[in-house]
PDB file of C-alpha atoms in Angstrom:
ATOM      1  CA  MET A   1      33.792-107.392-146.832  1.00  0.00           C
ATOM      2  CA  ARG A   2      32.663-104.159-146.462  1.00  0.00           C
ATOM      3  CA  VAL A   3      28.727-103.798-147.443  1.00  0.00           C
ATOM      4  CA  LEU A   4      26.569-101.012-147.382  1.00  0.00           C
ATOM      5  CA  VAL A   5      22.556-101.898-145.782  1.00  0.00           C
ATOM      6  CA  ALA A   6      20.087 -99.526-147.610  1.00  0.00           C
ATOM      7  CA  THR A   7      16.568 -99.386-145.591  1.00  0.00           C
ATOM      8  CA  ALA A   8      13.576 -96.845-146.348  1.00  0.00           C
ATOM      9  CA  VAL A   9      13.289 -96.021-142.643  1.00  0.00           C
ATOM     10  CA  LEU A  10      14.780 -95.998-139.195  1.00  0.00           C
ATOM     11  CA  VAL A  11      12.497 -99.095-137.928  1.00  0.00           C
ATOM     12  CA  GLU A  12      13.784-101.013-140.583  1.00  0.00           C
ATOM     13  CA  ARG A  13      18.133 -99.957-140.068  1.00  0.00           C
ATOM     14  CA  ASP A  14      17.146-100.896-136.310  1.00  0.00           C
ATOM     15  CA  ALA A  15      15.470-103.843-137.640  1.00  0.00           C
ATOM     16  CA  VAL A  16      19.037-105.527-139.307  1.00  0.00           C
ATOM     17  CA  ALA A  17      20.928-103.221-136.872  1.00  0.00           C
ATOM     18  CA  ALA A  18      19.205-105.900-134.447  1.00  0.00           C
ATOM     19  CA  ALA A  19      20.990-109.076-136.149  1.00  0.00           C
ATOM     20  CA  PHE A  20      24.250-107.860-134.073  1.00  0.00           C
ATOM     21  CA  ALA A  21      26.056-106.332-131.555  1.00  0.00           C
ATOM     22  CA  PRO A  22      24.595-103.082-129.949  1.00  0.00           C
ATOM     23  CA  SER A  23      27.419-102.060-129.080  1.00  0.00           C
ATOM     24  CA  THR A  24      29.740-102.672-131.661  1.00  0.00           C
ATOM     25  CA  ALA A  25      28.109 -99.187-133.870  1.00  0.00           C
ATOM     26  CA  ARG A  26      29.341 -96.442-134.328  1.00  0.00           C
ATOM     27  CA  GLU A  27      27.513 -93.249-135.621  1.00  0.00           C
ATOM     28  CA  TYR A  28      28.002 -90.890-138.653  1.00  0.00           C
ATOM     29  CA  ALA A  29      26.696 -87.641-140.108  1.00  0.00           C
ATOM     30  CA  ILE A  30      25.996 -88.366-143.804  1.00  0.00           C
ATOM     31  CA  PRO A  31      24.285 -85.511-145.648  1.00  0.00           C
ATOM     32  CA  GLY A  32      20.455 -86.265-145.535  1.00  0.00           C
ATOM     33  CA  ALA A  33      20.237 -89.940-143.592  1.00  0.00           C
ATOM     34  CA  ALA A  34      20.950 -91.416-140.923  1.00  0.00           C
ATOM     35  CA  LEU A  35      24.515 -93.826-141.138  1.00  0.00           C
ATOM     36  CA  SER A  36      25.351 -96.856-138.710  1.00  0.00           C
ATOM     37  CA  ARG A  37      28.724 -98.471-138.887  1.00  0.00           C
ATOM     38  CA  VAL A  38      28.668-102.077-137.118  1.00  0.00           C
ATOM     39  CA  ALA A  39      31.075-104.993-137.440  1.00  0.00           C
ATOM     40  CA  ARG A  40      29.750-108.308-137.149  1.00  0.00           C
ATOM     41  CA  PRO A  41      30.778-109.583-133.925  1.00  0.00           C
ATOM     42  CA  PRO A  42      33.339-110.808-132.793  1.00  0.00           C
ATOM     43  CA  CYS A  43      35.082-109.496-135.003  1.00  0.00           C
ATOM     44  CA  GLY A  44      34.335-111.246-138.131  1.00  0.00           C
ATOM     45  CA  PRO A  45      35.504-110.353-141.913  1.00  0.00           C
ATOM     46  CA  VAL A  46      32.568-108.440-142.824  1.00  0.00           C
ATOM     47  CA  VAL A  47      31.933-104.854-142.093  1.00  0.00           C
ATOM     48  CA  PHE A  48      28.336-103.117-142.244  1.00  0.00           C
ATOM     49  CA  ASP A  49      27.323 -99.783-142.277  1.00  0.00           C
ATOM     50  CA  LEU A  50      23.201 -99.813-142.274  1.00  0.00           C
ATOM     51  CA  LEU A  51      21.212 -96.768-143.931  1.00  0.00           C
ATOM     52  CA  ALA A  52      17.607 -95.020-142.925  1.00  0.00           C
ATOM     53  CA  ALA A  53      18.225 -93.704-146.574  1.00  0.00           C
ATOM     54  CA  GLY A  54      14.245 -92.510-147.864  1.00  0.00           C
ATOM     55  CA  VAL A  55      11.238 -93.328-148.781  1.00  0.00           C
ATOM     56  CA  GLY A  56      10.739 -94.216-152.458  1.00  0.00           C
ATOM     57  CA  PRO A  57      13.632 -94.278-155.468  1.00  0.00           C
ATOM     58  CA  ALA A  58      15.072 -91.247-155.983  1.00  0.00           C
ATOM     59  CA  ALA A  59      15.154 -91.009-151.753  1.00  0.00           C
ATOM     60  CA  ALA A  60      17.082 -94.134-151.744  1.00  0.00           C
ATOM     61  CA  ALA A  61      19.037 -93.129-154.624  1.00  0.00           C
ATOM     62  CA  ALA A  62      21.032 -89.647-153.612  1.00  0.00           C
ATOM     63  CA  SER A  63      21.427 -91.175-150.099  1.00  0.00           C
ATOM     64  CA  THR A  64      22.709 -94.901-151.243  1.00  0.00           C
ATOM     65  CA  ALA A  65      24.694 -91.918-153.543  1.00  0.00           C
ATOM     66  CA  ALA A  66      25.989 -90.469-151.123  1.00  0.00           C
ATOM     67  CA  ALA A  67      27.146 -92.978-148.742  1.00  0.00           C
ATOM     68  CA  LEU A  68      29.229 -94.027-151.804  1.00  0.00           C
ATOM     69  CA  THR A  69      30.662 -91.084-152.929  1.00  0.00           C
ATOM     70  CA  ALA A  70      31.940 -90.878-149.178  1.00  0.00           C
ATOM     71  CA  ALA A  71      33.476 -94.428-148.759  1.00  0.00           C
ATOM     72  CA  ALA A  72      35.376 -94.208-152.215  1.00  0.00           C
ATOM     73  CA  LEU A  73      36.336 -90.385-151.158  1.00  0.00           C
ATOM     74  CA  ASP A  74      37.357 -91.404-147.682  1.00  0.00           C
ATOM     75  CA  GLU A  75      35.727 -88.799-146.350  1.00  0.00           C
ATOM     76  CA  HIS A  76      35.528 -90.786-142.844  1.00  0.00           C
ATOM     77  CA  THR A  77      37.678 -89.453-140.784  1.00  0.00           C
ATOM     78  CA  ASP A  78      37.226 -90.223-137.074  1.00  0.00           C
ATOM     79  CA  GLU A  79      37.413 -93.498-137.296  1.00  0.00           C
ATOM     80  CA  PRO A  80      39.784 -95.387-134.501  1.00  0.00           C
ATOM     81  CA  ALA A  81      43.107 -96.431-134.817  1.00  0.00           C
ATOM     82  CA  ASP A  82      42.206-100.482-134.275  1.00  0.00           C
ATOM     83  CA  ALA A  83      39.261-100.374-136.604  1.00  0.00           C
ATOM     84  CA  GLN A  84      39.163-101.346-139.956  1.00  0.00           C
ATOM     85  CA  THR A  85      40.337 -98.945-142.647  1.00  0.00           C
ATOM     86  CA  PRO A  86      37.020 -97.100-144.360  1.00  0.00           C
ATOM     87  CA  GLY A  87      36.872 -97.817-148.296  1.00  0.00           C
ATOM     88  CA  PRO A  88      35.174 -98.794-151.476  1.00  0.00           C
ATOM     89  CA  TYR A  89      31.790-101.051-150.589  1.00  0.00           C
ATOM     90  CA  ASP A  90      32.135-104.216-152.658  1.00  0.00           C
ATOM     91  CA  LEU A  91      27.768-104.182-151.969  1.00  0.00           C
ATOM     92  CA  VAL A  92      24.989-102.928-151.493  1.00  0.00           C
ATOM     93  CA  VAL A  93      21.708-104.568-150.310  1.00  0.00           C
ATOM     94  CA  SER A  94      18.603-102.978-150.282  1.00  0.00           C
ATOM     95  CA  ALA A  95      16.411-104.345-147.016  1.00  0.00           C
ATOM     96  CA  GLY A  96      12.985-103.572-145.862  1.00  0.00           C
ATOM     97  CA  VAL A  97       9.489-104.962-146.015  1.00  0.00           C
ATOM     98  CA  GLY A  98       7.065-105.023-148.957  1.00  0.00           C
ATOM     99  CA  GLY A  99       4.683-106.714-150.326  1.00  0.00           C
ATOM    100  CA  GLY A 100       4.435-110.068-152.010  1.00  0.00           C
ATOM    101  CA  PHE A 101       2.680-111.595-154.578  1.00  0.00           C
ATOM    102  CA  GLN A 102      -0.224-114.353-153.503  1.00  0.00           C
ATOM    103  CA  PRO A 103       0.332-117.096-152.979  1.00  0.00           C
ATOM    104  CA  GLU A 104       3.641-117.868-154.215  1.00  0.00           C
ATOM    105  CA  ALA A 105       5.088-114.927-151.113  1.00  0.00           C
ATOM    106  CA  PRO A 106       2.820-115.076-147.928  1.00  0.00           C
ATOM    107  CA  VAL A 107       3.088-112.737-145.186  1.00  0.00           C
ATOM    108  CA  GLY A 108       6.262-113.416-143.372  1.00  0.00           C
ATOM    109  CA  SER A 109       8.348-114.407-145.687  1.00  0.00           C
ATOM    110  CA  LEU A 110      11.540-113.705-147.349  1.00  0.00           C
ATOM    111  CA  VAL A 111      12.712-112.917-151.004  1.00  0.00           C
ATOM    112  CA  LEU A 112      15.408-112.148-152.746  1.00  0.00           C
ATOM    113  CA  ALA A 113      15.319-110.486-155.921  1.00  0.00           C
ATOM    114  CA  ASP A 114      18.367-112.138-158.892  1.00  0.00           C
ATOM    115  CA  GLU A 115      16.085-109.428-160.511  1.00  0.00           C
ATOM    116  CA  ILE A 116      15.828-105.519-160.070  1.00  0.00           C
ATOM    117  CA  THR A 117      12.921-103.811-161.790  1.00  0.00           C
ATOM    118  CA  ALA A 118      11.132-101.500-162.119  1.00  0.00           C
ATOM    119  CA  ALA A 119       7.691-101.310-162.953  1.00  0.00           C
ATOM    120  CA  ASP A 120       5.887 -98.270-163.869  1.00  0.00           C
ATOM    121  CA  LEU A 121       9.027 -96.541-164.791  1.00  0.00           C
ATOM    122  CA  GLY A 122       7.422 -95.461-168.718  1.00  0.00           C
ATOM    123  CA  ALA A 123       5.247 -94.016-170.676  1.00  0.00           C
ATOM    124  CA  GLU A 124       1.712 -94.633-170.116  1.00  0.00           C
ATOM    125  CA  THR A 125       0.389 -94.737-173.824  1.00  0.00           C
ATOM    126  CA  ALA A 126      -3.087 -95.979-175.783  1.00  0.00           C
ATOM    127  CA  ASP A 127      -1.625 -99.254-176.346  1.00  0.00           C
ATOM    128  CA  GLY A 128      -0.548 -99.678-172.634  1.00  0.00           C
ATOM    129  CA  PHE A 129       2.744 -98.902-170.574  1.00  0.00           C
ATOM    130  CA  VAL A 130       5.036 -98.797-172.293  1.00  0.00           C
ATOM    131  CA  PRO A 131       8.469 -99.613-170.603  1.00  0.00           C
ATOM    132  CA  VAL A 132      11.970 -96.455-170.389  1.00  0.00           C
ATOM    133  CA  THR A 133      14.146 -99.315-172.667  1.00  0.00           C
ATOM    134  CA  GLU A 134      12.053 -99.273-175.227  1.00  0.00           C
ATOM    135  CA  LEU A 135      11.479 -95.398-175.292  1.00  0.00           C
ATOM    136  CA  GLY A 136      15.291 -95.541-176.017  1.00  0.00           C
ATOM    137  CA  PHE A 137      16.140 -94.597-173.052  1.00  0.00           C
ATOM    138  CA  GLY A 138      18.104 -95.713-169.588  1.00  0.00           C
ATOM    139  CA  ALA A 139      17.534 -98.995-167.854  1.00  0.00           C
ATOM    140  CA  VAL A 140      14.599-100.779-166.477  1.00  0.00           C
ATOM    141  CA  THR A 141      16.038-103.681-164.985  1.00  0.00           C
ATOM    142  CA  HIS A 142      19.526-104.678-162.209  1.00  0.00           C
ATOM    143  CA  ARG A 143      20.694-108.061-161.956  1.00  0.00           C
ATOM    144  CA  PRO A 144      22.355-109.337-158.412  1.00  0.00           C
ATOM    145  CA  PRO A 145      25.115-111.831-159.712  1.00  0.00           C
ATOM    146  CA  GLU A 146      24.039-115.399-159.630  1.00  0.00           C
ATOM    147  CA  SER A 147      26.212-117.288-157.284  1.00  0.00           C
ATOM    148  CA  LEU A 148      25.492-114.046-154.643  1.00  0.00           C
ATOM    149  CA  VAL A 149      21.702-114.864-155.113  1.00  0.00           C
ATOM    150  CA  ARG A 150      22.403-119.018-155.082  1.00  0.00           C
ATOM    151  CA  ALA A 151      24.911-118.214-152.020  1.00  0.00           C
ATOM    152  CA  VAL A 152      22.277-115.971-149.928  1.00  0.00           C
ATOM    153  CA  ALA A 153      19.679-117.975-151.218  1.00  0.00           C
ATOM    154  CA  ALA A 154      20.804-121.065-149.653  1.00  0.00           C
ATOM    155  CA  ALA A 155      21.940-119.313-146.092  1.00  0.00           C
ATOM    156  CA  THR A 156      18.454-116.566-145.076  1.00  0.00           C
ATOM    157  CA  GLY A 157      16.052-119.668-146.439  1.00  0.00           C
ATOM    158  CA  ALA A 158      14.611-116.413-148.279  1.00  0.00           C
ATOM    159  CA  ARG A 159      12.669-116.575-152.531  1.00  0.00           C
ATOM    160  CA  THR A 160      14.426-115.660-155.559  1.00  0.00           C
ATOM    161  CA  GLY A 161      12.404-113.524-157.957  1.00  0.00           C
ATOM    162  CA  ALA A 162      11.405-109.829-159.325  1.00  0.00           C
ATOM    163  CA  VAL A 163      11.289-107.427-156.899  1.00  0.00           C
ATOM    164  CA  LEU A 164       9.335-104.157-158.623  1.00  0.00           C
ATOM    165  CA  THR A 165      10.401-100.901-157.437  1.00  0.00           C
ATOM    166  CA  VAL A 166       6.879 -98.979-157.642  1.00  0.00           C
ATOM    167  CA  ASN A 167       6.214 -95.019-156.984  1.00  0.00           C
ATOM    168  CA  THR A 168       3.239 -96.136-155.644  1.00  0.00           C
ATOM    169  CA  VAL A 169       2.513 -98.898-153.125  1.00  0.00           C
ATOM    170  CA  THR A 170      -0.566-101.210-155.042  1.00  0.00           C
ATOM    171  CA  GLY A 171      -4.087-101.024-153.729  1.00  0.00           C
ATOM    172  CA  SER A 172      -5.746-103.153-155.386  1.00  0.00           C
ATOM    173  CA  ALA A 173      -7.030-106.584-157.163  1.00  0.00           C
ATOM    174  CA  ALA A 174      -6.553-104.604-160.406  1.00  0.00           C
ATOM    175  CA  ARG A 175      -3.427-103.399-160.440  1.00  0.00           C
ATOM    176  CA  ALA A 176      -2.004-106.223-158.567  1.00  0.00           C
ATOM    177  CA  ALA A 177      -2.967-108.253-161.849  1.00  0.00           C
ATOM    178  CA  GLU A 178      -1.711-106.067-164.584  1.00  0.00           C
ATOM    179  CA  LEU A 179       2.190-105.632-163.053  1.00  0.00           C
ATOM    180  CA  ARG A 180       1.573-109.338-162.037  1.00  0.00           C
ATOM    181  CA  ARG A 181       1.016-109.215-166.643  1.00  0.00           C
ATOM    182  CA  ARG A 182       3.762-107.574-166.828  1.00  0.00           C
ATOM    183  CA  HIS A 183       6.343-109.374-164.932  1.00  0.00           C
ATOM    184  CA  PRO A 184       4.789-112.868-164.766  1.00  0.00           C
ATOM    185  CA  ARG A 185       8.629-113.680-161.786  1.00  0.00           C
ATOM    186  CA  ALA A 186       7.867-110.890-159.917  1.00  0.00           C
ATOM    187  CA  LEU A 187       7.583-111.635-155.690  1.00  0.00           C
ATOM    188  CA  ALA A 188       7.003-108.444-154.286  1.00  0.00           C
ATOM    189  CA  GLU A 189       7.033-105.041-154.763  1.00  0.00           C
ATOM    190  CA  ALA A 190       8.348-101.886-152.877  1.00  0.00           C
ATOM    191  CA  MET A 191       9.915 -98.583-153.750  1.00  0.00           C
ATOM    192  CA  GLU A 192      13.549 -98.316-153.132  1.00  0.00           C
ATOM    193  CA  GLY A 193      15.053-101.004-154.485  1.00  0.00           C
ATOM    194  CA  PHE A 194      15.671 -99.657-158.350  1.00  0.00           C
ATOM    195  CA  GLY A 195      16.810 -96.418-156.901  1.00  0.00           C
ATOM    196  CA  VAL A 196      20.011 -97.820-154.678  1.00  0.00           C
ATOM    197  CA  ALA A 197      20.467 -99.708-157.933  1.00  0.00           C
ATOM    198  CA  GLU A 198      20.702 -97.427-159.568  1.00  0.00           C
ATOM    199  CA  ALA A 199      23.366 -95.615-157.178  1.00  0.00           C
ATOM    200  CA  ALA A 200      25.010 -98.692-156.652  1.00  0.00           C
ATOM    201  CA  ALA A 201      25.655 -99.435-160.188  1.00  0.00           C
ATOM    202  CA  ALA A 202      26.760 -95.997-161.063  1.00  0.00           C
ATOM    203  CA  HIS A 203      29.827 -96.847-158.568  1.00  0.00           C
ATOM    204  CA  GLY A 204      30.518-100.559-160.031  1.00  0.00           C
ATOM    205  CA  VAL A 205      29.549-101.655-156.918  1.00  0.00           C
ATOM    206  CA  PRO A 206      27.018-105.346-157.235  1.00  0.00           C
ATOM    207  CA  VAL A 207      23.493-105.425-155.344  1.00  0.00           C
ATOM    208  CA  LEU A 208      21.476-107.363-153.817  1.00  0.00           C
ATOM    209  CA  GLU A 209      17.385-106.209-152.580  1.00  0.00           C
ATOM    210  CA  LEU A 210      15.927-108.683-149.821  1.00  0.00           C
ATOM    211  CA  ARG A 211      12.573-108.456-148.372  1.00  0.00           C
ATOM    212  CA  ALA A 212      10.778-109.292-145.856  1.00  0.00           C
ATOM    213  CA  VAL A 213       7.042-109.458-146.509  1.00  0.00           C
ATOM    214  CA  SER A 214       4.648-107.259-144.560  1.00  0.00           C
ATOM    215  CA  ASN A 215       1.550-106.966-146.391  1.00  0.00           C
ATOM    216  CA  PRO A 216      -0.370-109.412-149.405  1.00  0.00           C
ATOM    217  CA  VAL A 217       0.330-106.625-153.049  1.00  0.00           C
ATOM    218  CA  GLY A 218      -3.312-106.653-153.709  1.00  0.00           C
ATOM    219  CA  PRO A 219      -6.402-104.113-152.567  1.00  0.00           C
ATOM    220  CA  ARG A 220      -5.147-102.328-148.867  1.00  0.00           C
ATOM    221  CA  ASP A 221      -6.199-103.982-146.329  1.00  0.00           C
ATOM    222  CA  ARG A 222      -4.063-102.421-143.246  1.00  0.00           C
ATOM    223  CA  ALA A 223      -5.083-105.595-140.580  1.00  0.00           C
ATOM    224  CA  ALA A 224      -3.581-108.685-142.715  1.00  0.00           C
ATOM    225  CA  TRP A 225      -0.534-106.629-141.989  1.00  0.00           C
ATOM    226  CA  ARG A 226       2.307-107.891-140.529  1.00  0.00           C
ATOM    227  CA  ILE A 227       5.720-105.394-140.029  1.00  0.00           C
ATOM    228  CA  GLY A 228       6.231-107.079-136.837  1.00  0.00           C
ATOM    229  CA  ASP A 229       6.730-110.704-137.775  1.00  0.00           C
ATOM    230  CA  ALA A 230       7.645-108.829-141.905  1.00  0.00           C
ATOM    231  CA  LEU A 231      11.143-107.234-138.637  1.00  0.00           C
ATOM    232  CA  ALA A 232      11.803-109.418-137.277  1.00  0.00           C
ATOM    233  CA  ALA A 233      12.097-112.076-140.162  1.00  0.00           C
ATOM    234  CA  LEU A 234      14.545-108.839-141.972  1.00  0.00           C
ATOM    235  CA  THR A 235      16.724-109.578-137.983  1.00  0.00           C
ATOM    236  CA  GLY A 236      16.662-113.167-138.371  1.00  0.00           C
ATOM    237  CA  ALA A 237      18.110-113.330-141.789  1.00  0.00           C
ATOM    238  CA  PHE A 238      20.517-111.043-141.132  1.00  0.00           C
ATOM    239  CA  GLY A 239      22.377-112.615-138.375  1.00  0.00           C
ATOM    240  CA  LYS A 240      21.864-115.831-141.329  1.00  0.00           C
ATOM    241  CA  LEU A 241      23.635-113.493-143.807  1.00  0.00           C
ATOM    242  CA  ALA A 242      27.947-112.837-143.067  1.00  0.00           C
ATOM    243  CA  PRO A 243      28.918-116.047-143.441  1.00  0.00           C
ATOM    244  CA  ALA A 244      27.240-116.170-147.365  1.00  0.00           C
ATOM    245  CA  LEU A 245      28.956-112.995-147.877  1.00  0.00           C
ATOM    246  CA  GLU A 246      32.107-114.543-146.304  1.00  0.00           C
ATOM    247  CA  SER A 247      32.340-116.889-148.813  1.00  0.00           C
ATOM    248  CA  TRP A 248      31.636-114.527-152.040  1.00  0.00           C
ATOM    249  CA  ASN A 249      34.524-113.398-153.090  1.00  0.00           C
ATOM    250  CA  PRO A 250      33.320-109.833-154.575  1.00  0.00           C
ATOM    251  CA  HIS A 251      36.303-109.480-156.804  1.00  0.00           C
ATOM    252  CA  ASP A 252      34.956-112.848-158.596  1.00  0.00           C
ATOM    253  CA  HIS A 253      33.097-111.225-161.812  1.00  0.00           C
ATOM    254  CA  THR A 254      32.099-114.676-163.575  1.00  0.00           C
ATOM    255  CA  ARG A 255      28.489-114.659-161.945  1.00  0.00           C
TER     256      ARG A 255
END
């Protein structure tokens, strides 16, 4: 199985890579992004490509789409002869740190999306916010395979619920309350998941979003942030992820 893991920034990518033996990593050039291949030691059946895709849904979508297209076209011609043959991805995972809605997703906990929703893709009207789907365009939600969500949640101990993709990180109690009113199942917010999911959907590849909570959603209080703890939780989660993926059939679309 070949898995593309898309993080926003290098420090998140490195936290994921820390779950694997450093000697197994190989670097590749992807336009506008940094891609590293990591085969699960000891030579397991799951191969992870780790992508620092950029901050925000647009950068995440563009970089993820580039990596998916390169894989589909089998452009990595410098792969060693004894390595797993490159090919299309079986799964895309959007991963990193994010804000957690309190008290359901405390700082340091893991959140696994059973729906990935663009929270602010739409229009403001006199009657309030209207999602783009109600305007007759596009999509605002992607849903990962239910069976895979169950397996990964059981393996990692992650809470499951909606993860919101926002263009502007929440910085007030009023904004947090409004998001929860519109999305009562929301557990976390981040800035890349929906972009990653859009790229995966365009290629017909299943998607997951896994977030480690680094701060509460609401007023920006840097003293309350625990980014180091969240990155450690992300490393721990990926150390448990591969066995769950090995037991999942990416070609079984019965969910």
